[in-house]
Amino acid sequence: MIRLFKHYIPHAVLLLGLFDFMLLMAAGELSWHLRANQIAMDPGAFNLRAPGLMAFSAVVLVAMVAVGVYGSDALRSMRYACARLLVAISMGILALTFIDFLLPGDTFWRSTLFYGMVLAIGLLILNRLLIGGLLGAQAFRRRVMVLGSGKRAMRLKELGEKPESGFAIVSFIGMNEGEPVVEEAIARGAIHDLGRFVENIGASEVVLALEERRNSIPMKDLLRIKTQGVHVNDFSTFMERETGRIDLDTVNPSWLIFSDGFSSLRVLSSGTKRVFDVIASLLLLLLTFPMIAIFALLVKFESKGPAFYRQSRVGLYGQPFDVIKLRSMRNDAEKKGEAQWATKNDPRVTRVGKFIRATRIDELPQTWSVLKGQMSFVGPRPERPQFVTDLEDKIPYYSERHMVKPGITGWAQINYPYGASIDDSRQKLEYDLYYAKNYTPFLDLLILLQTLRVVLWSEGAR
């Protein structure tokens, strides 16, 4: 994987995105020549069109990222990829048409955009067929050797066997940990020179997955492997990189303290984030006010009670604040005054409420909290005080998620389906800790774009 602005991006995704960008440039250029020939016009010099072609390619590529074209499902399913590509390119062309309306010129003619859309769809689908057919699913997978044969090693084996995995395990080495869980593990005693063995099997990375590290870490072997130019990682760091979350089952305080993350540059990033939050929240409130008003009336007409409701949530540094949302449940949803988890097909949700939850319209009034500085657009979802007290007792490091400002959308929201249980909260915390540890404006931008995918396909709505 390549680390870009503290966030890991698989080599396959980066290479595929680069190919897509060049093919989009080609589609734009071909469409221009096609239209120029139709109207008997001189196409002109390429360098004059290059900025416009790059803008065309960039806008469509951003739309592709937003709808999940580079997600794991789209990478392993051609049908899934084609569906997302059609939506992404259509959205990109609509955005370019709007840009052409605001900034009229000779770059984005409607007819040229239509030809570009058709050509782009054909070229991008062909690109995926060729890469998948010629190179295969294993082409970009890193070769990993695992030191260990216990439960952690088995978890790595299961992770590596997933179709979307970016690595393939070429060998397991049992380090005298007792009865091996991974049966095919080779005993350490059967290997004379571990460094030479790593070289012979062509491993590009070694992962330390020992159950008990005290007096069992082969320091001499690891030093030899490291000086050979092979990457050496511990289990927690490897899992963070491959899954985009912090593994609570194995992480310890010393790893959180000494590993990379929680940068001091966050002061500057937080300032930039606040400026964006203020400008974006003002614009969003102005643009969506009519929609909020209409659905407020619909909520009011369908069931008794106020159209909006306030609810106490836990914010930055554990400070409570009131969040405002459009009411999506009956007014007597919590008769006893006790906080309750939402459930699948929750009978308390009204008909209008079901729609505004699926489309996230009920979240729009929270923009006011963003404007006031109590929330941000991106961050861990704020939880109710009653739940937080319980979760902090049952889940380690839960309070650490309050070290960053809560958000309307977040890394957990785009990567984990809606959950309403202790186990779901634990899973989401692993993503929240990853965000808190690796926060950059780039990651915020990626989350904002990916939120469109969640909204379009109602992923996580309940």
mmCIF file of C-alpha atoms in Angstrom, residues 98-267:
data_model
loop_
_atom_site.group_PDB
_atom_site.id
_atom_site.type_symbol
_atom_site.label_atom_id
_atom_site.label_comp_id
_atom_site.label_asym_id
_atom_site.label_seq_id
_atom_site.Cartn_x
_atom_site.Cartn_y
_atom_site.Cartn_z
ATOM 1 C CA PHE A 98 -23.532 22.931 -14.607
ATOM 2 C CA ILE A 99 -19.945 24.231 -14.675
ATOM 3 C CA ASP A 100 -20.356 25.042 -18.385
ATOM 4 C CA PHE A 101 -23.541 26.970 -17.537
ATOM 5 C CA LEU A 102 -21.730 29.008 -14.867
ATOM 6 C CA LEU A 103 -18.542 29.460 -16.897
ATOM 7 C CA PRO A 104 -19.605 29.365 -20.568
ATOM 8 C CA GLY A 105 -16.864 28.682 -23.084
ATOM 9 C CA ASP A 106 -15.730 26.313 -25.806
ATOM 10 C CA THR A 107 -14.470 23.548 -23.499
ATOM 11 C CA PHE A 108 -17.547 21.597 -22.376
ATOM 12 C CA TRP A 109 -20.062 21.608 -25.206
ATOM 13 C CA ARG A 110 -23.115 19.531 -24.375
ATOM 14 C CA SER A 111 -22.680 17.385 -27.491
ATOM 15 C CA THR A 112 -18.995 16.846 -26.666
ATOM 16 C CA LEU A 113 -19.921 15.849 -23.104
ATOM 17 C CA PHE A 114 -22.447 13.333 -24.413
ATOM 18 C CA TYR A 115 -19.854 11.720 -26.666
ATOM 19 C CA GLY A 116 -17.352 11.840 -23.820
ATOM 20 C CA MET A 117 -19.781 10.046 -21.488
ATOM 21 C CA VAL A 118 -20.390 7.210 -23.968
ATOM 22 C CA LEU A 119 -16.693 6.803 -24.753
ATOM 23 C CA ALA A 120 -15.709 6.992 -21.070
ATOM 24 C CA ILE A 121 -18.150 4.232 -20.110
ATOM 25 C CA GLY A 122 -16.798 1.965 -22.854
ATOM 26 C CA LEU A 123 -13.123 2.639 -22.121
ATOM 27 C CA LEU A 124 -13.411 2.298 -18.335
ATOM 28 C CA ILE A 125 -15.323 -0.969 -18.549
ATOM 29 C CA LEU A 126 -12.764 -2.276 -21.062
ATOM 30 C CA ASN A 127 -9.990 -1.212 -18.688
ATOM 31 C CA ARG A 128 -11.446 -3.343 -15.901
ATOM 32 C CA LEU A 129 -11.936 -6.327 -18.183
ATOM 33 C CA LEU A 130 -8.349 -6.151 -19.422
ATOM 34 C CA ILE A 131 -6.749 -5.633 -16.002
ATOM 35 C CA GLY A 132 -8.846 -8.390 -14.450
ATOM 36 C CA GLY A 133 -8.329 -10.772 -17.378
ATOM 37 C CA LEU A 134 -4.640 -10.204 -18.153
ATOM 38 C CA LEU A 135 -3.206 -9.505 -14.721
ATOM 39 C CA GLY A 136 -5.644 -11.411 -12.516
ATOM 40 C CA ALA A 137 -6.755 -10.802 -8.945
ATOM 41 C CA GLN A 138 -3.343 -11.751 -7.493
ATOM 42 C CA ALA A 139 -1.296 -9.323 -9.625
ATOM 43 C CA PHE A 140 -1.011 -6.514 -7.110
ATOM 44 C CA ARG A 141 -1.070 -8.546 -3.908
ATOM 45 C CA ARG A 142 1.946 -8.228 -1.629
ATOM 46 C CA ARG A 143 3.669 -11.448 -0.556
ATOM 47 C CA VAL A 144 3.589 -11.693 3.241
ATOM 48 C CA MET A 145 5.268 -14.115 5.629
ATOM 49 C CA VAL A 146 3.736 -14.459 9.103
ATOM 50 C CA LEU A 147 5.771 -15.231 12.217
ATOM 51 C CA GLY A 148 3.282 -17.088 14.380
ATOM 52 C CA SER A 149 0.808 -19.928 14.130
ATOM 53 C CA GLY A 150 -1.793 -19.045 16.765
ATOM 54 C CA LYS A 151 -5.097 -17.186 16.737
ATOM 55 C CA ARG A 152 -3.590 -13.947 15.416
ATOM 56 C CA ALA A 153 -1.992 -15.818 12.543
ATOM 57 C CA MET A 154 -5.347 -17.439 11.780
ATOM 58 C CA ARG A 155 -6.987 -14.001 11.681
ATOM 59 C CA LEU A 156 -4.406 -12.892 9.139
ATOM 60 C CA LYS A 157 -5.032 -16.022 7.097
ATOM 61 C CA GLU A 158 -8.777 -15.349 7.014
ATOM 62 C CA LEU A 159 -8.192 -11.703 6.103
ATOM 63 C CA GLY A 160 -5.787 -12.631 3.299
ATOM 64 C CA GLU A 161 -8.286 -15.087 1.793
ATOM 65 C CA LYS A 162 -10.891 -12.377 1.216
ATOM 66 C CA PRO A 163 -11.278 -11.405 -2.482
ATOM 67 C CA GLU A 164 -10.640 -7.726 -1.749
ATOM 68 C CA SER A 165 -7.470 -8.391 0.235
ATOM 69 C CA GLY A 166 -4.316 -6.602 -0.887
ATOM 70 C CA PHE A 167 -1.903 -9.302 0.317
ATOM 71 C CA ALA A 168 -1.274 -13.030 0.008
ATOM 72 C CA ILE A 169 0.354 -15.041 2.787
ATOM 73 C CA VAL A 170 3.115 -17.232 1.372
ATOM 74 C CA SER A 171 4.220 -18.899 4.625
ATOM 75 C CA PHE A 172 3.504 -19.223 8.340
ATOM 76 C CA ILE A 173 6.364 -19.867 10.755
ATOM 77 C CA GLY A 174 5.534 -21.521 14.075
ATOM 78 C CA MET A 175 7.620 -19.852 16.803
ATOM 79 C CA ASN A 176 7.312 -22.551 19.516
ATOM 80 C CA GLU A 177 3.983 -21.212 20.825
ATOM 81 C CA GLY A 178 2.502 -24.593 21.583
ATOM 82 C CA GLU A 179 -0.139 -26.340 19.520
ATOM 83 C CA PRO A 180 -0.468 -24.427 16.207
ATOM 84 C CA VAL A 181 -3.882 -23.100 15.142
ATOM 85 C CA VAL A 182 -2.648 -22.729 11.548
ATOM 86 C CA GLU A 183 -1.914 -26.322 10.592
ATOM 87 C CA GLU A 184 0.312 -25.554 7.599
ATOM 88 C CA ALA A 185 2.761 -23.517 9.695
ATOM 89 C CA ILE A 186 6.410 -24.525 9.382
ATOM 90 C CA ALA A 187 8.262 -25.045 12.648
ATOM 91 C CA ARG A 188 10.995 -22.475 13.259
ATOM 92 C CA GLY A 189 13.451 -25.257 14.064
ATOM 93 C CA ALA A 190 13.063 -26.660 10.545
ATOM 94 C CA ILE A 191 14.513 -23.489 9.005
ATOM 95 C CA HIS A 192 18.265 -23.027 9.276
ATOM 96 C CA ASP A 193 18.450 -19.420 8.038
ATOM 97 C CA LEU A 194 15.236 -17.419 8.358
ATOM 98 C CA GLY A 195 16.621 -14.452 6.410
ATOM 99 C CA ARG A 196 17.566 -16.681 3.466
ATOM 100 C CA PHE A 197 14.159 -18.382 3.679
ATOM 101 C CA VAL A 198 12.377 -15.016 3.352
ATOM 102 C CA GLU A 199 14.509 -14.233 0.317
ATOM 103 C CA ASN A 200 13.817 -17.616 -1.312
ATOM 104 C CA ILE A 201 10.031 -17.381 -1.034
ATOM 105 C CA GLY A 202 10.038 -13.792 -2.335
ATOM 106 C CA ALA A 203 8.265 -12.258 0.652
ATOM 107 C CA SER A 204 8.090 -8.449 0.600
ATOM 108 C CA GLU A 205 6.841 -8.152 4.179
ATOM 109 C CA VAL A 206 7.051 -10.036 7.476
ATOM 110 C CA VAL A 207 4.331 -9.675 10.104
ATOM 111 C CA LEU A 208 4.933 -10.497 13.753
ATOM 112 C CA ALA A 209 1.775 -12.281 14.958
ATOM 113 C CA LEU A 210 2.960 -13.905 18.180
ATOM 114 C CA GLU A 211 0.452 -14.581 20.953
ATOM 115 C CA GLU A 212 3.065 -13.984 23.654
ATOM 116 C CA ARG A 213 5.938 -11.690 22.705
ATOM 117 C CA ARG A 214 7.937 -11.876 25.937
ATOM 118 C CA ASN A 215 11.251 -13.673 25.316
ATOM 119 C CA SER A 216 9.936 -15.013 22.002
ATOM 120 C CA ILE A 217 10.725 -12.223 19.515
ATOM 121 C CA PRO A 218 13.555 -13.380 17.206
ATOM 122 C CA MET A 219 15.403 -10.047 17.263
ATOM 123 C CA LYS A 220 18.471 -11.313 15.394
ATOM 124 C CA ASP A 221 16.322 -12.784 12.611
ATOM 125 C CA LEU A 222 14.166 -9.666 12.348
ATOM 126 C CA LEU A 223 17.224 -7.424 12.137
ATOM 127 C CA ARG A 224 18.627 -9.552 9.324
ATOM 128 C CA ILE A 225 15.310 -9.479 7.474
ATOM 129 C CA LYS A 226 14.976 -5.717 7.930
ATOM 130 C CA THR A 227 18.474 -5.030 6.577
ATOM 131 C CA GLN A 228 17.608 -7.112 3.504
ATOM 132 C CA GLY A 229 15.040 -4.439 2.601
ATOM 133 C CA VAL A 230 11.995 -6.464 3.667
ATOM 134 C CA HIS A 231 9.293 -4.593 5.599
ATOM 135 C CA VAL A 232 8.730 -5.822 9.168
ATOM 136 C CA ASN A 233 5.469 -4.980 10.936
ATOM 137 C CA ASP A 234 3.759 -5.894 14.180
ATOM 138 C CA PHE A 235 0.254 -7.318 14.130
ATOM 139 C CA SER A 236 -1.607 -4.159 15.260
ATOM 140 C CA THR A 237 0.089 -1.887 12.704
ATOM 141 C CA PHE A 238 -0.539 -4.371 9.907
ATOM 142 C CA MET A 239 -4.226 -4.685 10.826
ATOM 143 C CA GLU A 240 -4.605 -0.906 10.982
ATOM 144 C CA ARG A 241 -3.182 -0.550 7.495
ATOM 145 C CA GLU A 242 -5.136 -3.400 5.908
ATOM 146 C CA THR A 243 -8.542 -2.789 7.507
ATOM 147 C CA GLY A 244 -8.646 0.967 8.113
ATOM 148 C CA ARG A 245 -9.393 0.481 11.807
ATOM 149 C CA ILE A 246 -7.645 -0.019 15.152
ATOM 150 C CA ASP A 247 -7.893 -3.624 16.330
ATOM 151 C CA LEU A 248 -9.130 -3.410 19.932
ATOM 152 C CA ASP A 249 -8.492 -7.091 20.597
ATOM 153 C CA THR A 250 -4.721 -6.701 20.341
ATOM 154 C CA VAL A 251 -3.865 -3.019 20.721
ATOM 155 C CA ASN A 252 -2.293 -1.763 23.948
ATOM 156 C CA PRO A 253 -1.604 1.721 25.379
ATOM 157 C CA SER A 254 2.102 1.611 24.485
ATOM 158 C CA TRP A 255 1.287 0.967 20.820
ATOM 159 C CA LEU A 256 -1.080 3.960 20.743
ATOM 160 C CA ILE A 257 1.569 6.137 22.413
ATOM 161 C CA PHE A 258 4.580 5.185 20.291
ATOM 162 C CA SER A 259 2.980 4.490 16.896
ATOM 163 C CA ASP A 260 2.672 7.165 14.243
ATOM 164 C CA GLY A 261 -0.403 9.363 14.588
ATOM 165 C CA PHE A 262 -2.098 12.098 16.629
ATOM 166 C CA SER A 263 0.133 14.657 14.871
ATOM 167 C CA SER A 264 0.881 18.084 16.348
ATOM 168 C CA LEU A 265 0.002 19.565 12.942
ATOM 169 C CA ARG A 266 -3.656 18.940 13.807
ATOM 170 C CA VAL A 267 -3.822 22.512 15.185
#
